[in-house]
Coordinates of C-alpha atoms and ligand atoms in Angstrom, one line a residue:
X21 CA 5.8 -35.6 79.0
X22 CA 3.8 -33.5 77.1
X23 CA 5.0 -33.3 73.4
X24 CA 5.9 -29.4 73.1
X25 CA 7.6 -29.8 70.0
X26 CA 4.6 -30.7 68.2
X27 CA 2.6 -28.1 70.2
X28 CA 5.1 -25.4 69.1
X29 CA 5.1 -26.6 65.2
X30 CA 1.3 -27.2 65.0
X31 CA -1.0 -25.7 67.3
X32 CA -1.9 -21.8 67.5
X33 CA -2.0 -20.1 70.5
X34 CA -3.8 -16.8 71.2
X35 CA -2.1 -14.0 69.4
X36 CA 0.9 -15.9 68.6
X37 CA 3.4 -16.8 65.8
X38 CA 3.7 -20.5 64.2
X39 CA 7.5 -19.8 63.2
X40 CA 8.6 -17.9 66.3
X41 CA 6.3 -19.3 68.7
X42 CA 7.0 -18.1 72.8
X43 CA 7.3 -20.7 75.1
X44 CA 4.3 -22.4 76.8
X45 CA 4.1 -24.0 80.1
X46 CA 2.8 -27.4 80.3
X47 CA 0.0 -27.5 83.0
X48 CA -0.9 -31.0 84.3
X49 CA -4.0 -29.8 86.7
X50 CA -5.2 -26.9 88.3
X51 CA -6.9 -26.7 91.7
X52 CA -8.5 -23.4 93.9
X53 CA -6.2 -20.8 92.8
X54 CA -3.2 -23.0 91.8
X55 CA -1.9 -23.9 88.4
X56 CA 0.3 -26.9 88.5
X57 CA 3.0 -27.3 86.3
X58 CA 4.2 -30.8 84.6
X59 CA 7.2 -30.9 86.4
X60 CA 5.3 -30.4 89.9
X61 CA 6.0 -26.7 90.2
X62 CA 2.7 -24.7 91.2
X63 CA 1.7 -21.2 90.4
X64 CA -0.6 -19.2 92.2
X65 CA -3.0 -17.7 89.7
X66 CA -3.2 -13.7 89.2
X67 CA -5.4 -14.3 85.9
X68 CA -8.4 -16.3 86.5
X69 CA -7.7 -17.4 83.3
X70 CA -8.7 -13.9 81.6
X71 CA -11.4 -13.0 84.1
X72 CA -13.4 -16.3 83.9
X73 CA -12.2 -18.8 86.8
X74 CA -13.4 -16.5 89.7
X75 CA -14.4 -19.3 92.0
X76 CA -10.9 -21.2 91.3
X77 CA -10.2 -24.3 89.6
X78 CA -11.7 -27.8 90.2
X79 CA -14.4 -26.6 92.3
X80 CA -16.2 -29.5 93.9
X81 CA -19.6 -27.7 93.7
X82 CA -18.8 -26.8 90.0
X83 CA -17.7 -30.5 89.3
X84 CA -20.7 -31.9 90.9
X85 CA -23.0 -29.6 88.7
X86 CA -21.2 -30.9 85.3
X87 CA -21.1 -34.7 86.5
X88 CA -25.1 -34.6 87.7
X89 CA -25.8 -32.8 84.3
X90 CA -23.8 -35.3 82.3
X91 CA -25.9 -38.1 83.7
X92 CA -28.9 -36.5 82.1
X93 CA -27.6 -35.3 79.0
X94 CA -24.6 -33.2 77.8
X95 CA -26.2 -31.7 75.0
X96 CA -29.7 -31.3 73.1
X97 CA -30.4 -29.1 70.3
X98 CA -32.0 -25.8 71.1
X99 CA -34.1 -25.6 68.2
X100 CA -37.6 -27.1 69.0
X101 CA -36.4 -28.4 72.5
X102 CA -35.6 -26.7 75.9
X103 CA -34.3 -27.7 79.3
X104 CA -34.4 -27.1 83.3
X105 CA -30.7 -25.7 83.3
X106 CA -31.2 -23.1 80.3
X107 CA -34.6 -21.8 82.3
X108 CA -32.9 -21.7 85.8
X109 CA -30.2 -19.4 84.3
X110 CA -32.2 -17.3 82.2
X111 CA -34.5 -17.0 85.1
X112 CA -31.3 -15.9 87.0
X113 CA -29.7 -13.6 84.4
X114 CA -33.1 -11.7 84.3
X115 CA -33.3 -11.4 88.2
X116 CA -29.8 -10.2 88.5
X117 CA -29.0 -7.8 85.8
X118 CA -30.0 -4.1 85.6
X119 CA -33.7 -3.4 85.4
X120 CA -35.5 -4.0 82.0
X121 CA -33.1 -6.6 80.5
X122 CA -35.8 -9.8 80.7
X123 CA -34.9 -11.4 77.5
X124 CA -32.2 -13.6 77.0
X125 CA -30.2 -14.9 74.1
X126 CA -27.7 -18.0 75.1
X127 CA -24.7 -17.6 72.7
X128 CA -21.5 -19.8 72.7
X129 CA -18.8 -17.2 73.5
X130 CA -18.2 -13.3 74.3
X131 CA -17.4 -12.6 70.8
X132 CA -20.4 -14.3 69.9
X133 CA -22.6 -12.8 72.1
X134 CA -21.1 -9.4 70.9
X135 CA -22.0 -10.2 67.2
X136 CA -25.6 -11.1 68.5
X137 CA -26.0 -8.0 70.1
X138 CA -24.9 -6.0 67.4
X139 CA -27.5 -8.1 64.9
X140 CA -30.1 -7.3 67.6
X141 CA -29.6 -3.6 67.2
X142 CA -29.7 -3.6 63.5
X143 CA -32.4 -6.0 63.0
X144 CA -34.4 -3.8 65.5
X145 CA -34.1 -0.6 63.4
X146 CA -34.8 -2.6 60.2
X147 CA -37.9 -3.4 61.9
X148 CA -39.0 -0.2 63.0
X149 CA -38.5 1.2 59.5
X150 CA -35.2 2.8 59.7
X151 CA -32.8 0.3 58.1
X152 CA -30.1 3.2 57.5
X153 CA -29.5 3.0 61.4
X154 CA -27.0 0.2 60.7
X155 CA -23.9 2.0 62.1
X156 CA -22.3 1.5 65.6
X157 CA -20.7 4.4 67.8
X158 CA -17.8 3.3 70.2
X159 CA -14.7 4.8 71.8
X160 CA -11.3 4.3 71.1
X161 CA -9.4 1.7 73.4
X162 CA -12.3 -0.9 73.1
X163 CA -12.4 -4.4 73.2
X164 CA -15.0 -6.8 71.9
X165 CA -13.7 -9.9 70.6
X166 CA -12.3 -11.5 67.8
X167 CA -15.1 -12.0 65.2
X168 CA -15.4 -9.4 62.4
X169 CA -18.0 -7.6 63.6
X170 CA -16.8 -7.2 66.9
X171 CA -13.3 -6.5 65.4
X172 CA -14.9 -3.6 63.7
X173 CA -15.7 -2.0 66.9
X174 CA -12.1 -2.6 68.9
X175 CA -9.7 0.0 68.6
X176 CA -8.7 0.4 65.3
X177 CA -4.6 0.7 66.4
X178 CA -4.8 -2.1 68.9
X179 CA -7.4 -4.3 66.6
X180 CA -4.8 -3.8 63.7
X181 CA -7.8 -2.7 61.5
X182 CA -5.4 -2.0 58.8
X183 CA -4.9 -5.7 58.5
X184 CA -8.5 -6.4 57.6
X185 CA -9.2 -3.3 56.1
X186 CA -11.2 -4.6 52.9
X187 CA -13.4 -6.7 55.3
X188 CA -14.3 -4.7 58.5
X189 CA -17.5 -2.4 58.4
X190 CA -16.5 1.2 58.9
X191 CA -17.9 2.7 62.3
X192 CA -17.9 6.0 64.2
X193 CA -15.0 6.3 66.8
X194 CA -14.7 9.1 69.3
X195 CA -11.9 9.4 71.9
X196 CA -12.2 7.2 74.9
X197 CA -13.4 8.3 78.1
X198 CA -10.6 10.5 79.6
X199 CA -11.5 11.0 83.3
X200 CA -10.2 8.2 85.3
X201 CA -12.6 6.3 87.9
X202 CA -11.4 8.6 90.6
X203 CA -10.9 12.1 89.1
X204 CA -13.3 14.4 88.7
X205 CA -15.7 14.3 85.9
X206 CA -16.3 17.3 83.6
X207 CA -19.4 18.0 80.8
X208 CA -16.6 18.7 78.2
X209 CA -15.9 15.0 78.3
X210 CA -19.2 14.3 76.5
X211 CA -19.0 17.1 73.6
X212 CA -17.0 14.8 71.0
X213 CA -19.7 12.0 71.8
X214 CA -22.9 14.3 71.7
X215 CA -21.5 16.0 68.2
X216 CA -21.2 13.1 66.6
X217 CA -24.6 11.7 67.8
X218 CA -26.0 15.2 66.9
X219 CA -24.7 14.7 63.3
X220 CA -24.9 10.9 62.5
X221 CA -27.7 9.6 64.8
X222 CA -29.6 8.8 61.6
X223 CA -27.6 6.4 60.6
X224 CA -26.0 4.7 64.0
X225 CA -28.0 1.8 65.6
X226 CA -26.4 1.7 68.8
X227 CA -23.4 2.5 70.8
X228 CA -21.3 -0.3 71.9
X229 CA -18.9 0.4 75.2
X230 CA -17.2 -1.8 78.0
X231 CA -18.8 -0.1 81.2
X232 CA -16.5 1.4 83.9
X233 CA -13.2 -0.7 82.7
X234 CA -12.0 -0.9 79.5
X235 CA -10.0 -4.3 79.4
X236 CA -7.8 -5.7 76.8
X237 CA -7.5 -2.3 75.1
X238 CA -5.7 -1.0 78.0
X239 CA -7.1 -1.8 81.5
X240 CA -8.5 1.7 81.8
X241 CA -11.1 2.6 84.2
X242 CA -13.4 5.2 83.7
X243 CA -15.5 7.7 85.6
X244 CA -19.4 6.3 86.3
X245 CA -20.8 9.9 85.2
X246 CA -19.5 9.3 81.8
X247 CA -21.7 6.1 81.3
X248 CA -24.8 7.8 83.1
X249 CA -24.0 10.9 80.6
X250 CA -24.0 8.2 77.6
X251 CA -27.2 6.7 78.5
X252 CA -28.9 10.3 78.7
X253 CA -27.5 11.2 74.9
X254 CA -28.6 7.4 73.7
X255 CA -32.2 8.3 74.9
X256 CA -32.1 12.1 73.5
X257 CA -30.6 10.6 70.1
X258 CA -32.9 7.7 69.9
X259 CA -29.8 5.2 69.7
X260 CA -29.6 1.7 71.7
X261 CA -26.9 1.4 74.3
X262 CA -24.9 -2.0 74.3
X263 CA -23.2 -2.8 77.5
X264 CA -20.3 -5.3 76.8
X265 CA -19.7 -6.9 80.4
X266 CA -18.2 -9.9 79.5
X267 CA -15.0 -9.2 81.7
X268 CA -16.6 -7.0 83.9
X269 CA -19.7 -8.7 85.1
X270 CA -20.3 -10.9 88.1
X271 CA -18.7 -8.8 90.4
X272 CA -15.2 -8.1 89.3
X273 CA -15.3 -4.3 89.3
X274 CA -16.9 -4.3 93.0
X275 CA -20.5 -4.0 91.9
X276 CA -22.4 -7.3 90.2
X277 CA -22.3 -5.6 87.2
X278 CA -20.2 -2.4 86.2
X279 CA -23.6 -0.5 85.0
X280 CA -24.7 -0.3 88.5
X281 CA -21.7 2.3 89.2
X282 CA -23.9 4.7 87.1
X283 CA -27.3 3.2 87.9
X284 CA -28.2 2.7 84.4
X285 CA -29.7 -0.2 82.4
X286 CA -28.5 -0.7 78.7
X287 CA -30.8 -1.7 75.9
X288 CA -28.5 -4.7 75.4
X289 CA -26.2 -6.7 77.5
X290 CA -23.3 -9.0 76.7
X291 CA -22.1 -11.4 79.5
X292 CA -19.6 -14.6 79.2
X293 CA -16.2 -15.2 80.7
X294 CA -17.3 -15.9 84.8
X295 CA -20.6 -16.7 83.7
X296 CA -19.6 -20.5 84.3
X297 CA -16.8 -19.8 86.5
X298 CA -14.6 -20.2 84.1
X299 CA -15.5 -24.0 83.3
X300 CA -17.0 -23.8 80.0
X301 CA -17.4 -21.4 77.1
X302 CA -20.8 -19.7 77.2
X303 CA -22.3 -16.2 77.3
X304 CA -25.5 -14.6 77.0
X305 CA -26.9 -11.4 75.3
X306 CA -29.8 -9.6 77.1
X307 CA -32.1 -7.2 75.8
X308 CA -35.6 -5.5 76.6
X309 CA -39.2 -6.2 75.6
X310 CA -39.0 -3.0 73.5
X311 CA -36.0 -4.3 71.5
X312 CA -37.4 -7.7 71.5
X313 CA -40.8 -7.1 70.4
X314 CA -39.5 -4.7 67.8
X315 CA -37.4 -7.3 66.1
X316 CA -40.2 -9.7 66.1
X317 CA -42.6 -7.7 64.4
X318 CA -40.1 -6.8 61.8
X319 CA -39.6 -8.6 58.2
X320 CA -37.9 -11.9 59.3
X321 CA -40.5 -11.9 62.3
X322 CA -37.7 -14.0 64.1
X323 CA -34.2 -13.3 65.7
X324 CA -31.7 -14.5 63.1
X325 CA -29.3 -16.3 65.0
X326 CA -29.2 -20.0 66.3
X327 CA -25.7 -21.8 67.0
X328 CA -25.8 -25.4 67.0
X329 CA -24.4 -25.7 70.7
X330 CA -27.1 -23.1 71.9
X331 CA -28.2 -23.3 75.7
X332 CA -25.9 -26.1 76.1
X333 CA -27.0 -27.9 79.2
X334 CA -23.8 -28.6 80.7
X335 CA -22.3 -25.1 80.4
X336 CA -25.8 -23.9 81.7
X337 CA -25.7 -26.2 84.7
X338 CA -22.5 -25.1 85.5
X339 CA -23.2 -21.4 84.9
X340 CA -26.0 -22.1 87.8
X341 CA -23.8 -23.5 90.2
X342 CA -21.2 -20.6 89.7
X343 CA -23.9 -18.0 90.1
X344 CA -25.0 -19.7 93.1
X345 CA -21.4 -20.2 94.7
X346 CA -21.2 -16.1 94.1
X347 CA -23.9 -15.4 96.7
X348 CA -22.7 -18.3 99.1
X349 CA -19.3 -17.0 99.2
X350 CA -20.4 -13.2 99.4
X351 CA -18.6 -12.4 96.3
X352 CA -18.8 -8.5 97.6
X353 CA -17.0 -9.1 100.6
X354 CA -14.2 -11.4 98.8
X355 CA -13.6 -8.7 96.2
X356 CA -13.7 -5.6 98.6
X357 CA -10.9 -7.7 100.5
X358 CA -9.0 -8.2 97.2
X359 CA -9.2 -4.6 96.6
X360 CA -8.0 -3.6 100.1
X361 CA -5.1 -6.3 99.6
X362 CA -4.3 -5.1 96.0
X363 CA -4.0 -1.4 97.3
X364 CA -2.0 -2.6 100.2
X365 CA 0.8 -4.2 97.9
X366 CA 0.5 -2.8 94.3
X367 CA 0.2 1.1 95.5
X368 CA 3.6 1.1 96.7
X369 CA 5.2 -0.1 93.3
X370 CA 3.9 3.4 91.8
X371 CA 7.3 4.9 93.3
X372 CA 9.7 2.6 91.0
X373 CA 11.3 4.7 88.0
X374 CA 9.8 2.1 85.4
X375 CA 6.2 2.7 86.7
X376 CA 3.6 5.3 85.1
X377 CA 0.7 4.3 87.2
X378 CA -0.9 2.0 89.4
X379 CA -4.6 1.8 89.7
X380 CA -7.0 -0.7 91.5
X381 CA -10.7 -1.2 91.2
X382 CA -12.7 -4.1 92.5
X383 CA -10.6 -7.3 92.1
X384 CA -8.7 -5.6 89.5
X385 CA -4.9 -4.5 89.7
X386 CA -3.0 -2.8 87.1
X387 CA 0.4 -1.7 87.2
X388 CA 1.2 0.3 84.1
X389 CA 4.6 0.6 83.3
X390 CA 6.4 3.2 81.0
X391 CA 7.9 0.9 78.4
X392 CA 6.5 -2.6 77.2
X393 CA 8.0 -5.5 78.8
X394 CA 10.0 -8.4 77.1
X395 CA 7.2 -11.1 77.0
X396 CA 9.6 -13.9 77.5
X397 CA 12.0 -12.7 80.1
X398 CA 8.9 -11.4 82.4
X399 CA 6.9 -14.6 81.8
X400 CA 9.8 -16.8 83.0
X401 CA 10.6 -14.5 86.1
X402 CA 6.8 -14.8 87.2
X403 CA 7.1 -18.8 86.9
X404 CA 10.4 -18.6 88.8
X405 CA 8.6 -16.5 91.4
X406 CA 5.8 -19.4 91.4
X407 CA 3.0 -17.2 90.3
X408 CA 1.2 -16.9 86.9
X409 CA 0.7 -13.4 85.8
X410 CA 0.4 -12.7 81.8
X411 CA 1.5 -9.0 80.9
X412 CA 0.8 -7.4 77.7
X413 CA 2.5 -4.4 76.3
X414 CA 3.3 -2.0 79.3
X415 CA 0.4 -3.5 81.5
X416 CA 1.1 -5.9 84.2
X417 CA -2.1 -6.7 86.0
X418 CA -4.1 -8.9 88.3
X419 CA -7.6 -10.2 88.2
X420 CA -6.8 -13.2 90.7
X421 CA -9.7 -15.8 91.6
X422 CA -12.4 -14.3 94.1
X423 CA -11.2 -17.2 96.5
X424 CA -7.6 -15.4 97.1
X425 CA -6.2 -15.0 100.4
X426 CA -4.2 -12.0 101.6
X427 CA -0.9 -14.2 101.2
X428 CA -1.7 -14.8 97.9
X429 CA -2.2 -11.2 96.8
X430 CA 0.9 -10.4 98.4
X431 CA 3.1 -13.1 96.7
X432 CA 1.6 -11.9 93.4
X433 CA 2.5 -8.3 94.4
X434 CA 6.1 -9.5 95.4
X435 CA 6.7 -11.0 92.1
X436 CA 5.9 -7.6 90.1
X437 CA 8.1 -5.9 92.8
X438 CA 10.9 -8.2 92.4
X439 CA 10.6 -7.7 88.1
X440 CA 10.9 -3.9 88.9
X441 CA 14.0 -4.7 91.0
X442 CA 15.7 -7.1 88.6
X443 CA 18.1 -5.9 86.1
X444 CA 16.3 -7.3 83.0
X445 CA 13.8 -5.1 83.6
X446 CA 16.1 -1.9 83.6
X447 CA 17.3 -2.8 80.0
X448 CA 13.4 -2.6 78.8
X449 CA 12.4 0.5 81.2
Ligands
PMP523 N1 -15.3 -8.5 75.2 C1 -14.8 -8.0 76.2 C2 -15.0 -6.8 77.0 C3 -13.7 -8.8 76.6 O1 -13.2 -8.8 77.6 C4 -13.7 -10.2 75.6 C5 -12.6 -11.4 75.9 N2 -11.6 -10.8 76.3 C6 -14.8 -10.3 74.5 C7 -15.6 -9.6 74.4 C8 -14.4 -11.6 73.7 O2 -14.9 -12.7 74.4 P1 -14.3 -14.2 74.1 O3 -13.1 -14.2 73.9 O4 -15.4 -15.0 74.8 O5 -15.1 -14.4 72.5

């Protein structure tokens, strides 16, 4: 048996207290879309381990990619050396991502790829002789990671900026895109953004935004036209556009990259999470020739970043296999089917009095409640139902692995339905 007492008293879990820890469930293994608990129960996964495990767990082809790479080398430094897995991966990323993004920096996690993106933007304007262009502009309800620069562009309230007030850089925030994905878009949506740009473009290096889906900041889906207009404004006011596709990349929204909904290419793109099929931590920041050349002609002559595990060969090898699997499995069909099933099973939940809204886009389903859930109770309920769903705040949401079948989605939705029907929730809602 795992030593849960030790876990509770010595190990931080994400966003948890060590003095009042919430229960954690010991996992002994995982396969396909199933998470097996130490006591033998198995849970149908509704989370893809936070957008990452799109092909499910313990996949023979992904395992094989790691095994074969381990026998060649697990790691070598990337300074002064290179290797086939990194070259193959970067070629694929250049080919698959929106046009013009053909210079790749391999970073070690999503947050770091955001740090890298911000550094690229700042270094670019420095080289262009405009060092005063060093601020960022973003929208409320965003989420870009937990490191300091990334945190500085997360929603100021959700991101608890007041806690880190003295350390965080101050950036520009405007209201988040109001129109939902399927609502009608009106030009007024851009008024605040445009006036902020008109006034402050001389000090703004870049706009950073999650395209189409604002994830951890509220699971909001917004209108593609917003993104089209944003790109136009960036060009007009000479500001770079950073698209954070760490969560949305690799098919999740129904397009390979969410930027495709608006047919735009950002100047800088961040990828992570599903990049390795959720096997290992790896991220990438891609940019254009214009930005790369700008950076390299500047005072430093180089891009100032180089982590120890940059381009880790194991991570690159499994990323290559994960990308191949996407196409072998016909990701577009997988995601479309999941979207249909999510609509079929989640939309009816909108009729429950505790539910504010149900929304589905691609392989993402969100049941937004009127009041926050009691995490401990709802988590225990879901585990009792044989599913793994991890809500936050008022949001109960699903982003299941692409290999999920109709019966799996039905079971996940039924677990949410039974929560809405159980007396526990009534006390909350
Ligand atoms: N950006 C977005 C949009 C994310 O969803 C996340 C992770 N939830 C990050 C950045 C940070 O990635 P990581 O947790 O790998 O640092």
